[in-house]
Short mmCIF file of C-alpha atoms in Angstrom, two decimals:
data_model
loop_
_atom_site.label_atom_id
_atom_site.label_comp_id
_atom_site.label_asym_id
_atom_site.label_seq_id
_atom_site.Cartn_x
_atom_site.Cartn_y
_atom_site.Cartn_z
CA MET A 7 15.91 -8.24 0.03
CA ALA A 8 14.21 -6.03 -2.50
CA GLU A 9 11.21 -4.02 -1.38
CA LEU A 10 8.63 -5.98 -3.39
CA ASP A 11 10.20 -9.45 -3.34
CA GLY A 12 7.50 -12.09 -3.63
CA LYS A 13 4.71 -9.64 -4.49
CA ARG A 14 2.36 -10.44 -7.36
CA ALA A 15 0.86 -7.37 -8.98
CA LEU A 16 -1.65 -6.33 -11.61
CA VAL A 17 -1.16 -2.87 -13.15
CA THR A 18 -3.94 -1.47 -15.34
CA GLY A 19 -3.21 0.94 -18.18
CA SER A 20 0.37 -0.27 -18.31
CA ALA A 21 1.11 -0.29 -22.05
CA GLU A 22 2.73 3.14 -21.77
CA GLY A 23 3.32 6.17 -19.57
CA ILE A 24 2.96 6.01 -15.79
CA GLY A 25 1.55 2.46 -15.79
CA LEU A 26 4.46 1.08 -17.80
CA GLU A 27 6.95 2.75 -15.48
CA ILE A 28 5.15 1.36 -12.41
CA ALA A 29 5.47 -2.12 -13.93
CA ARG A 30 9.17 -1.53 -14.64
CA VAL A 31 9.95 -0.33 -11.10
CA PHE A 32 7.89 -3.14 -9.52
CA ILE A 33 9.87 -5.72 -11.49
CA GLU A 34 13.17 -4.04 -10.52
CA LEU A 35 12.07 -4.27 -6.88
CA GLY A 36 11.33 -7.97 -7.10
CA ALA A 37 7.62 -8.18 -7.97
CA GLN A 38 5.96 -10.33 -10.60
CA VAL A 39 3.80 -8.08 -12.75
CA MET A 40 0.82 -8.61 -15.02
CA LEU A 41 0.42 -5.73 -17.46
CA SER A 42 -3.07 -4.90 -18.65
CA ASP A 43 -4.34 -2.39 -21.17
CA ILE A 44 -6.68 -1.99 -24.11
CA GLN A 45 -3.76 -1.20 -26.43
CA ASP A 46 -2.78 -4.82 -27.05
CA ASP A 47 0.09 -4.30 -29.50
CA LEU A 48 1.77 -1.63 -27.40
CA MET A 49 1.23 -3.70 -24.25
CA GLU A 50 2.62 -6.91 -25.70
CA LYS A 51 5.72 -5.05 -26.86
CA ALA A 52 6.14 -3.61 -23.34
CA ALA A 53 5.60 -7.01 -21.74
CA ALA A 54 8.22 -8.59 -23.99
CA GLU A 55 10.68 -5.81 -23.16
CA LEU A 56 10.11 -6.16 -19.39
CA GLY A 57 9.80 -9.93 -19.36
CA ALA A 58 6.33 -9.52 -17.84
CA SER A 59 2.98 -11.11 -18.60
CA SER A 60 0.06 -9.24 -20.08
CA VAL A 61 -3.70 -9.46 -20.45
CA HIS A 62 -6.17 -7.38 -22.41
CA CYS A 63 -8.37 -5.34 -20.10
CA ASP A 64 -10.85 -2.56 -20.69
CA VAL A 65 -11.38 -1.30 -17.12
CA ARG A 66 -14.89 -0.09 -18.03
CA VAL A 67 -15.97 -3.68 -18.45
CA ALA A 68 -16.50 -5.61 -15.23
CA THR A 69 -15.79 -8.98 -16.80
CA ASP A 70 -12.52 -7.66 -18.27
CA VAL A 71 -11.33 -6.57 -14.83
CA GLN A 72 -12.43 -9.88 -13.28
CA ARG A 73 -10.54 -11.72 -16.01
CA ALA A 74 -7.39 -9.62 -15.53
CA VAL A 75 -7.41 -10.31 -11.78
CA GLN A 76 -7.95 -14.01 -12.46
CA ALA A 77 -5.17 -14.06 -15.08
CA THR A 78 -2.82 -12.62 -12.47
CA VAL A 79 -3.83 -15.23 -9.90
CA ASP A 80 -3.44 -17.99 -12.50
CA ALA A 81 -0.05 -16.77 -13.65
CA PHE A 82 1.51 -16.16 -10.25
CA GLY A 83 -0.50 -18.33 -7.85
CA GLY A 84 -2.09 -15.36 -6.12
CA ILE A 85 -2.27 -11.56 -6.13
CA ASP A 86 -0.97 -9.12 -3.53
CA THR A 87 -1.26 -5.78 -5.27
CA VAL A 88 -3.57 -4.08 -7.74
CA VAL A 89 -2.55 -0.74 -9.20
CA ASN A 90 -5.59 0.98 -10.69
CA ASN A 91 -3.76 3.25 -13.08
CA ALA A 92 -5.77 3.24 -16.32
CA GLY A 93 -7.24 6.65 -17.00
CA ILE A 94 -8.08 9.24 -19.62
CA ALA A 95 -8.42 13.00 -19.73
CA VAL A 96 -10.99 15.10 -21.56
CA VAL A 97 -10.25 18.74 -22.29
CA ALA A 98 -13.45 20.79 -22.34
CA SER A 99 -15.01 23.48 -20.19
CA LEU A 100 -17.93 22.23 -18.13
CA VAL A 101 -20.25 24.22 -20.38
CA ASP A 102 -18.85 22.59 -23.52
CA LEU A 103 -18.43 19.10 -22.08
CA ALA A 104 -20.43 16.54 -24.08
CA GLU A 105 -22.51 14.04 -22.13
CA GLU A 106 -20.89 11.13 -23.93
CA ASP A 107 -17.41 12.38 -22.97
CA LEU A 108 -18.53 12.70 -19.36
CA ASP A 109 -19.95 9.17 -19.38
CA ARG A 110 -16.75 7.84 -20.93
CA ILE A 111 -14.37 9.48 -18.44
CA ILE A 112 -16.55 8.34 -15.53
CA ALA A 113 -16.59 4.79 -16.93
CA ILE A 114 -12.79 4.62 -17.14
CA ASN A 115 -11.49 6.80 -14.31
CA LEU A 116 -14.18 6.09 -11.73
CA LYS A 117 -15.86 2.78 -12.55
CA GLY A 118 -12.47 1.36 -13.55
CA VAL A 119 -11.12 2.05 -10.07
CA ALA A 120 -14.31 0.75 -8.45
CA PHE A 121 -14.03 -2.51 -10.43
CA GLY A 122 -10.36 -2.83 -9.52
CA ILE A 123 -11.35 -2.62 -5.86
CA LYS A 124 -14.51 -4.75 -6.17
CA TYR A 125 -12.78 -7.63 -7.94
CA GLY A 126 -9.20 -7.06 -6.79
CA ALA A 127 -9.79 -6.96 -3.02
CA PRO A 128 -11.40 -10.42 -2.64
CA ALA A 129 -8.55 -11.98 -4.62
CA ILE A 130 -5.97 -10.14 -2.50
CA ILE A 131 -7.73 -11.30 0.68
CA ALA A 132 -7.74 -14.87 -0.64
CA SER A 133 -3.98 -14.48 -1.16
CA GLY A 134 -3.40 -13.41 2.45
CA GLY A 135 -3.76 -9.64 2.28
CA GLY A 136 -1.97 -6.87 0.44
CA SER A 137 -2.48 -3.48 -1.03
CA ILE A 138 -4.29 -1.49 -3.69
CA VAL A 139 -2.87 1.73 -5.10
CA ASN A 140 -5.10 4.02 -7.14
CA ILE A 141 -3.59 6.62 -9.42
CA ALA A 142 -5.44 9.84 -8.77
CA SER A 143 -4.00 13.27 -9.54
CA VAL A 144 -3.31 16.66 -8.05
CA ALA A 145 -6.47 17.45 -10.00
CA ASP A 146 -8.44 15.84 -7.18
CA LEU A 147 -7.01 18.29 -4.69
CA GLY A 148 -8.09 21.46 -6.45
CA ALA A 149 -9.59 22.84 -9.60
CA ILE A 150 -7.98 23.13 -13.02
CA PRO A 151 -9.93 24.97 -15.73
CA LEU A 152 -10.92 22.87 -18.78
CA ILE A 153 -10.42 19.50 -17.13
CA GLY A 154 -13.34 19.63 -14.74
CA SER A 155 -14.55 16.15 -15.66
CA TYR A 156 -11.06 14.76 -15.02
CA CYS A 157 -10.85 16.58 -11.67
CA ALA A 158 -14.24 15.19 -10.67
CA THR A 159 -13.33 11.59 -11.47
CA LYS A 160 -9.98 11.90 -9.68
CA ALA A 161 -11.69 13.38 -6.62
CA ALA A 162 -14.05 10.43 -6.75
CA ALA A 163 -11.09 8.05 -6.93
CA ILE A 164 -9.78 9.60 -3.69
CA SER A 165 -13.16 9.10 -2.09
CA LEU A 166 -13.28 5.46 -3.19
CA THR A 167 -9.76 5.07 -1.79
CA ALA A 168 -10.77 6.39 1.62
CA THR A 169 -13.91 4.27 1.89
CA ALA A 170 -12.21 1.13 0.59
CA ALA A 171 -9.39 1.65 3.09
CA CYS A 172 -11.92 1.76 5.93
CA GLU A 173 -13.98 -1.17 4.68
CA LEU A 174 -11.01 -3.43 3.93
CA ARG A 175 -8.68 -2.57 6.80
CA GLU A 176 -9.62 -5.48 9.03
CA ALA A 177 -9.40 -7.87 6.09
CA GLY A 178 -5.76 -6.87 5.58
CA VAL A 179 -6.03 -4.82 2.40
CA ARG A 180 -4.54 -1.34 2.43
CA VAL A 181 -5.85 1.14 -0.14
CA ASN A 182 -4.01 4.34 -1.01
CA ALA A 183 -3.90 6.87 -3.81
CA VAL A 184 -0.97 8.60 -5.45
CA CYS A 185 -1.59 12.09 -6.80
CA PRO A 186 0.87 12.94 -9.56
CA THR A 187 0.97 16.20 -11.41
CA PHE A 188 1.88 16.94 -15.03
CA ALA A 189 4.35 14.31 -16.22
CA PRO A 190 6.00 13.59 -19.57
CA THR A 191 3.26 11.24 -20.78
CA ALA A 192 1.20 10.92 -23.93
CA MET A 193 -1.80 12.17 -21.95
CA VAL A 194 -0.10 15.47 -21.12
CA ALA A 195 1.44 15.77 -24.61
CA GLN A 196 -2.03 15.44 -26.13
CA GLY A 197 -3.93 17.51 -23.58
CA ALA A 198 -1.57 20.42 -22.96
CA PRO A 199 -1.87 21.99 -26.45
CA LEU A 200 -5.66 21.87 -26.21
CA ILE A 201 -5.59 23.62 -22.83
CA GLU A 202 -3.08 26.16 -24.13
CA ALA A 203 -5.23 26.90 -27.17
CA ALA A 204 -8.33 27.37 -25.04
CA LEU A 205 -6.58 29.52 -22.43
CA GLY A 206 -4.57 31.42 -25.05
CA THR A 207 -1.45 31.02 -22.94
CA SER A 208 1.47 28.63 -22.62
CA LEU A 209 1.44 26.14 -19.75
CA GLU A 210 5.23 26.15 -19.45
CA PRO A 211 5.49 29.16 -17.09
CA ILE A 212 2.68 27.69 -14.97
CA PHE A 213 4.48 24.34 -14.72
CA ALA A 214 7.75 26.10 -13.91
CA HIS A 215 6.16 28.13 -11.16
CA PHE A 216 3.94 25.54 -9.50
CA GLN A 217 5.91 22.35 -9.89
CA GLY A 218 9.37 23.48 -10.96
CA ARG A 219 9.49 20.99 -13.80
CA LEU A 220 7.54 18.00 -15.09
CA SER A 221 7.90 14.97 -12.86
CA THR A 222 9.44 11.86 -14.34
CA THR A 223 7.22 8.80 -14.51
CA ARG A 224 9.88 7.08 -12.38
CA GLU A 225 9.25 9.52 -9.52
CA ILE A 226 5.58 8.56 -9.52
CA ALA A 227 6.34 4.84 -9.74
CA GLU A 228 8.67 4.96 -6.73
CA ALA A 229 5.84 6.33 -4.55
CA VAL A 230 3.50 3.61 -5.80
CA ALA A 231 6.11 0.95 -5.02
CA PHE A 232 6.63 2.27 -1.51
CA LEU A 233 2.88 2.28 -0.80
CA ALA A 234 2.53 -1.23 -2.23
CA SER A 235 5.33 -2.54 -0.02
CA ASP A 236 5.11 -3.86 3.52
CA ARG A 237 7.17 -0.86 4.61
CA ALA A 238 3.92 1.11 4.32
CA SER A 239 2.04 -1.30 6.59
CA PHE A 240 0.32 1.48 8.58
CA ILE A 241 -0.28 3.84 5.62
CA ASN A 242 -3.86 3.37 4.56
CA GLY A 243 -6.53 5.64 3.11
CA VAL A 244 -4.01 8.27 2.11
CA ALA A 245 -3.89 10.56 -0.94
CA PHE A 246 -0.17 11.04 -1.50
CA PRO A 247 0.85 13.98 -3.73
CA VAL A 248 3.94 13.58 -5.91
CA ASP A 249 3.97 17.17 -7.07
CA ASN A 250 7.05 19.13 -6.03
CA ALA A 251 5.03 21.45 -3.76
CA PHE A 252 2.24 22.12 -6.32
CA THR A 253 -0.60 21.53 -3.87
CA ALA A 254 1.27 22.95 -0.87
CA ARG A 255 1.57 26.29 -2.68
CA LEU A 256 -1.09 28.99 -2.73
CA ILE A 257 0.79 31.60 -4.77
CA MET B 8 18.15 -2.21 -0.34
CA ALA B 9 20.13 0.79 0.80
CA GLU B 10 18.11 3.79 -0.23
CA LEU B 11 20.08 6.26 1.92
CA GLN B 12 23.62 5.21 1.03
CA GLY B 13 25.94 8.19 1.41
CA LYS B 14 23.38 10.37 3.20
CA ARG B 15 24.35 12.22 6.35
CA ALA B 16 21.48 12.84 8.74
CA LEU B 17 20.62 14.60 11.99
CA VAL B 18 17.64 13.25 13.96
CA THR B 19 16.29 15.32 16.85
CA GLY B 20 14.59 13.71 19.84
CA ALA B 21 16.43 10.52 19.01
CA ALA B 22 16.92 9.07 22.50
CA ARG B 23 13.75 7.00 22.35
CA GLY B 24 10.47 6.41 20.56
CA PHE B 25 10.10 7.61 16.99
CA GLY B 26 13.51 9.30 16.94
CA ARG B 27 15.29 6.12 17.93
CA ALA B 28 13.36 4.06 15.36
CA ILE B 29 14.05 6.63 12.65
CA SER B 30 17.76 6.56 13.46
CA GLU B 31 17.70 2.77 13.30
CA VAL B 32 16.05 2.68 9.85
CA LEU B 33 18.24 5.47 8.43
CA LEU B 34 21.31 3.54 9.57
CA ARG B 35 19.93 0.31 8.08
CA GLU B 36 19.45 2.12 4.78
CA GLY B 37 23.08 3.18 4.69
CA ALA B 38 23.01 6.70 6.17
CA GLN B 39 25.40 8.14 8.72
CA VAL B 40 23.29 9.44 11.59
CA MET B 41 23.83 11.98 14.35
CA LEU B 42 21.33 11.43 17.15
CA CYS B 43 20.44 14.40 19.31
CA ASP B 44 18.22 14.83 22.32
CA VAL B 45 17.85 16.96 25.41
CA GLN B 46 18.23 13.77 27.48
CA ASP B 47 21.96 13.49 26.89
CA ASP B 48 22.64 10.36 28.97
CA GLN B 49 19.85 8.51 27.23
CA VAL B 50 20.80 9.68 23.73
CA SER B 51 24.44 8.67 24.11
CA LYS B 52 23.30 5.26 25.36
CA THR B 53 20.95 4.90 22.35
CA ALA B 54 23.70 6.03 19.98
CA ASP B 55 26.10 3.47 21.48
CA GLU B 56 23.51 0.73 21.01
CA LEU B 57 22.98 1.70 17.38
CA GLY B 58 26.64 2.39 16.65
CA ALA B 59 25.99 6.05 15.85
CA SER B 60 27.13 9.48 17.09
CA SER B 61 25.21 11.78 19.38
CA VAL B 62 25.07 15.36 20.58
CA ARG B 63 23.00 17.06 23.25
CA CYS B 64 20.39 19.42 21.80
CA ASP B 65 17.43 21.27 23.27
CA VAL B 66 15.52 22.13 20.10
CA SER B 67 13.85 25.10 21.79
CA VAL B 68 17.27 26.79 21.95
CA ALA B 69 18.48 28.20 18.63
CA SER B 70 22.18 27.88 19.47
CA ASP B 71 21.69 24.21 20.44
CA VAL B 72 20.16 23.45 17.05
CA GLN B 73 22.94 25.34 15.27
CA ALA B 74 25.51 23.39 17.27
CA ALA B 75 23.85 20.04 16.48
CA ILE B 76 23.86 20.80 12.76
CA GLN B 77 27.48 21.91 12.93
CA ALA B 78 28.36 18.74 14.84
CA THR B 79 26.76 16.67 12.06
CA VAL B 80 28.65 18.57 9.36
CA ASP B 81 31.91 18.24 11.30
CA ALA B 82 31.41 14.52 11.91
CA PHE B 83 30.36 13.53 8.40
CA GLY B 84 31.72 16.29 6.15
CA GLY B 85 28.25 17.63 5.30
CA ILE B 86 24.56 17.13 5.97
CA ASP B 87 21.85 15.90 3.60
CA VAL B 88 18.92 15.16 5.90
CA VAL B 89 17.41 16.75 9.00
CA VAL B 90 14.59 14.94 10.79
CA ASN B 91 12.83 17.35 13.12
CA ASN B 92 11.30 14.77 15.40
CA ALA B 93 11.69 16.14 18.94
CA GLY B 94 8.35 16.88 20.53
CA ILE B 95 6.42 16.92 23.78
CA VAL B 96 2.79 16.49 24.71
CA HIS B 97 0.54 17.37 27.59
CA ASN B 98 -3.16 16.85 27.96
CA TYR B 99 -5.31 19.64 29.31
CA SER B 100 -8.52 21.06 27.99
CA LEU B 101 -7.96 24.45 26.40
CA LEU B 102 -9.76 26.00 29.38
CA ASP B 103 -7.33 24.39 31.82
CA GLU B 104 -4.21 24.92 29.72
CA THR B 105 -1.80 27.35 31.40
CA GLU B 106 0.04 30.00 29.44
CA GLU B 107 3.32 28.58 30.66
CA ASP B 108 2.52 25.09 29.34
CA PHE B 109 1.29 26.56 26.06
CA ASP B 110 4.51 28.53 25.61
CA ARG B 111 6.56 25.45 26.45
CA ILE B 112 4.92 23.16 23.86
CA ILE B 113 5.18 25.84 21.18
CA ALA B 114 8.86 26.27 22.02
CA VAL B 115 9.64 22.58 21.54
CA ASN B 116 7.20 21.37 18.88
CA GLN B 117 6.92 24.46 16.71
CA LYS B 118 10.00 26.59 17.28
CA GLY B 119 12.08 23.42 17.36
CA VAL B 120 10.96 22.55 13.84
CA PHE B 121 11.39 26.17 12.76
CA PHE B 122 14.99 26.17 14.03
CA GLY B 123 15.65 22.85 12.32
CA ILE B 124 14.55 24.39 9.02
CA LYS B 125 16.18 27.78 9.60
CA TYR B 126 19.59 26.34 10.46
CA GLY B 127 19.32 22.97 8.74
CA ALA B 128 18.39 24.13 5.25
CA PRO B 129 21.45 26.37 4.63
CA ALA B 130 23.75 23.54 5.73
CA ILE B 131 21.92 21.10 3.44
CA ILE B 132 22.15 23.56 0.55
CA ALA B 133 25.89 23.98 1.22
CA SER B 134 26.15 20.18 1.03
CA GLY B 135 24.46 20.05 -2.38
CA GLY B 136 20.78 19.70 -1.49
CA GLY B 137 18.72 17.16 0.40
CA ALA B 138 15.61 16.72 2.49
CA ILE B 139 13.98 17.73 5.75
CA VAL B 140 11.31 15.56 7.36
CA ASN B 141 9.21 17.05 10.14
CA MET B 142 7.25 15.04 12.67
CA SER B 143 3.66 16.20 12.69
CA SER B 144 0.80 13.97 13.81
CA VAL B 145 -2.77 13.05 13.02
CA ALA B 146 -3.30 15.88 15.52
CA GLY B 147 -1.86 18.11 12.78
CA LEU B 148 -4.85 17.21 10.61
CA GLY B 149 -7.70 17.31 13.09
CA GLY B 150 -8.70 18.02 16.66
CA ALA B 151 -8.90 15.79 19.71
CA PRO B 152 -10.13 16.60 23.21
CA LEU B 153 -7.30 17.35 25.65
CA PHE B 154 -4.82 17.66 22.77
CA GLY B 155 -5.55 21.29 21.91
CA ALA B 156 -2.09 22.76 22.44
CA TYR B 157 -0.42 19.73 20.91
CA ALA B 158 -2.75 19.81 17.89
CA ALA B 159 -2.06 23.52 17.40
CA THR B 160 1.68 22.91 17.26
CA LYS B 161 1.30 19.91 14.96
CA HIS B 162 -0.93 21.91 12.59
CA ALA B 163 1.77 24.58 12.68
CA VAL B 164 4.39 21.99 11.71
CA ILE B 165 2.40 21.32 8.53
CA GLY B 166 2.16 25.05 7.87
CA LEU B 167 5.93 25.37 8.25
CA THR B 168 6.47 22.29 6.08
CA ARG B 169 4.39 23.64 3.21
CA THR B 170 5.98 27.08 3.21
CA ALA B 171 9.50 25.71 3.60
CA ALA B 172 8.85 23.31 0.70
CA VAL B 173 7.81 26.21 -1.50
CA GLU B 174 10.63 28.51 -0.40
CA LEU B 175 13.38 25.90 -0.63
CA ARG B 176 12.25 23.95 -3.70
CA ASP B 177 14.50 25.69 -6.18
CA ALA B 178 17.44 25.49 -3.78
CA GLY B 179 17.14 21.70 -3.83
CA VAL B 180 15.76 21.06 -0.35
CA ARG B 181 12.59 19.00 -0.08
CA VAL B 182 10.50 19.41 3.08
CA ASN B 183 7.79 16.96 4.09
CA ALA B 184 5.86 16.03 7.20
CA VAL B 185 4.81 12.66 8.58
CA CYS B 186 1.55 12.40 10.55
CA PRO B 187 1.47 9.28 12.73
CA GLY B 188 -1.50 8.08 14.71
CA LEU B 189 -1.23 7.00 18.34
CA ALA B 190 1.90 4.92 18.71
CA GLU B 191 3.53 2.23 20.78
CA THR B 192 5.77 4.76 22.50
CA GLN B 193 6.50 5.92 26.00
CA MET B 194 4.73 9.18 25.10
CA THR B 195 1.48 7.28 24.53
CA ALA B 196 2.00 5.14 27.62
CA GLU B 197 2.39 8.29 29.70
CA LEU B 198 -0.50 10.23 28.22
CA ALA B 199 -3.08 7.44 28.00
CA PRO B 200 -3.93 7.27 31.75
CA VAL B 201 -4.16 11.07 31.93
CA VAL B 202 -6.53 11.25 28.98
CA GLU B 203 -8.56 8.27 30.19
CA ALA B 204 -8.95 9.78 33.65
CA ALA B 205 -10.09 13.11 32.22
CA LEU B 206 -12.49 11.56 29.71
CA GLY B 207 -13.66 8.79 32.05
CA ALA B 208 -13.28 6.29 29.22
CA SER B 209 -10.68 3.89 27.91
CA LEU B 210 -8.65 5.01 24.88
CA MET B 211 -8.16 1.58 23.35
CA PRO B 212 -11.66 1.07 21.90
CA VAL B 213 -11.30 4.42 20.16
CA VAL B 214 -7.83 3.53 18.90
CA GLN B 215 -9.14 0.16 17.73
CA ALA B 216 -12.03 1.75 15.84
CA MET B 217 -10.08 4.58 14.27
CA GLN B 218 -6.68 3.06 13.52
CA GLY B 219 -7.02 -0.68 14.23
CA ARG B 220 -4.06 -0.79 16.59
CA LEU B 221 -1.21 1.42 17.78
CA VAL B 222 1.36 2.29 15.13
CA LYS B 223 4.84 0.85 15.67
CA PRO B 224 7.67 3.40 15.69
CA LEU B 225 9.41 1.42 12.93
CA GLU B 226 6.36 1.89 10.68
CA VAL B 227 6.70 5.64 11.10
CA ALA B 228 10.44 5.41 10.51
CA GLU B 229 9.98 3.62 7.16
CA ALA B 230 7.91 6.55 5.87
CA VAL B 231 10.53 9.03 7.09
CA ALA B 232 13.30 7.05 5.36
CA PHE B 233 11.39 6.95 2.07
CA LEU B 234 10.72 10.71 2.16
CA ALA B 235 14.37 11.40 3.02
CA SER B 236 15.59 9.31 0.09
CA ASP B 237 16.15 10.36 -3.52
CA ARG B 238 13.30 8.03 -4.47
CA ALA B 239 11.03 10.83 -3.22
CA SER B 240 12.73 13.44 -5.42
CA PHE B 241 9.43 14.98 -6.59
CA ILE B 242 7.67 14.75 -3.21
CA THR B 243 7.80 17.97 -1.26
CA GLY B 244 5.33 19.96 0.81
CA VAL B 245 3.38 16.84 1.70
CA ALA B 246 1.83 15.83 5.04
CA LEU B 247 1.75 12.02 4.94
CA PRO B 248 -0.57 10.28 7.40
CA VAL B 249 0.72 7.02 8.89
CA ASP B 250 -2.54 6.24 10.60
CA ASN B 251 -4.27 3.16 9.17
CA THR B 252 -7.31 5.18 8.01
CA MET B 253 -7.84 7.40 11.07
CA THR B 254 -7.91 10.65 9.08
CA ALA B 255 -9.62 9.08 6.04
CA ARG B 256 -12.46 7.89 8.25
CA LEU B 257 -15.50 9.89 9.32
CA ILE B 258 -17.06 7.18 11.50
#
């Protein structure tokens, strides 16, 4: 029996990158998956490739998240897992950070996770219990210059994870976070040159030292799958780094 | 689902409790497992029941740990996984703790893990790389009355885990720790009356509030198996709570 046999999952931000890989691994492990994203064309292509369903969802918009959860329930007869993966990064020092960029990253990275919990948990409970996995980042576990707003929202996602885990435990919903580090995604490809330009140094030696190499998206997805599975039945409220010793290391 | 196919593992403290459950799950997932314990009658009985091999090993004795690793290599042609699980507990306030008891718990819980890393890692490297999983505890992440010496050793296990992860990363050995809450084990059954007598209060309401129920050894074993597997290839230096929100929770 595959690890996620019979599970019905919604994955936000799954048109590309980490979200798409989570969907792929979930399907390999037996789950039914609803993709959701704001990039409709990219998402529909991914859904066709994976043989999955898809629904448009801007996680900043409460009604979009409600609709995505409902679409999952309608498609699969219930929902056992929500993966709150959708997120953005903004590269700017805290002094240069524009208020509108701060509002936007909070709306997606923080409110998006809060909506996924607020509307996902009741549907999971109605389906007999299950699990929520939030994609945070190593950036919630320490500071990284120039992505302070990202770090703040990811730290907030960890905090939401811990409180949701406590509030929902007796109702049978586990809530955990996975904390990846720099991975070969469009987000890193777009953000890294901006950070390098601002710091005046290449990130490659820093990656090599702190995390050995970039993680694959697959390595992140495997951790998400494990946490979503019943094998993790007593793992709840955890922030789980997938970072090749990045956060364990001081020097 | 055989995520440990082809892996060759040594599990310390495997006669009963967590160690037995870990051995069971590693075997289920396709690994060859050498059980070791200081209780040699009990460990050979457990090994017979599980259809595995066993060797006597007092983890506080360096030459015993070396011999157990060599026995694993000899039996299976190499070693990919060491689970440093053996541990003891006693429950005195720090003011009542004797030096002799303090030395004893350090010898088993802390030096035992140190020896498992010191002698296990070179053998794993010689076998082409692999993983070490150390048994810490929620007491490795916080304090609890009457658990002072135990908590000190379990904090130390996390310290060893993080440094070993950093030192061994580029040699291809991942090192992680698992931090279970109070469990359905003989250890808990033995310590509960002692703690309750000293505190003048029942432990179960506290357990119920903080972690819902006791953790089953198999739930701990599933986390160990995942961390030992190649699915966790980018996870190293992590201390993973298996505690149903105990450490996430403030009240």
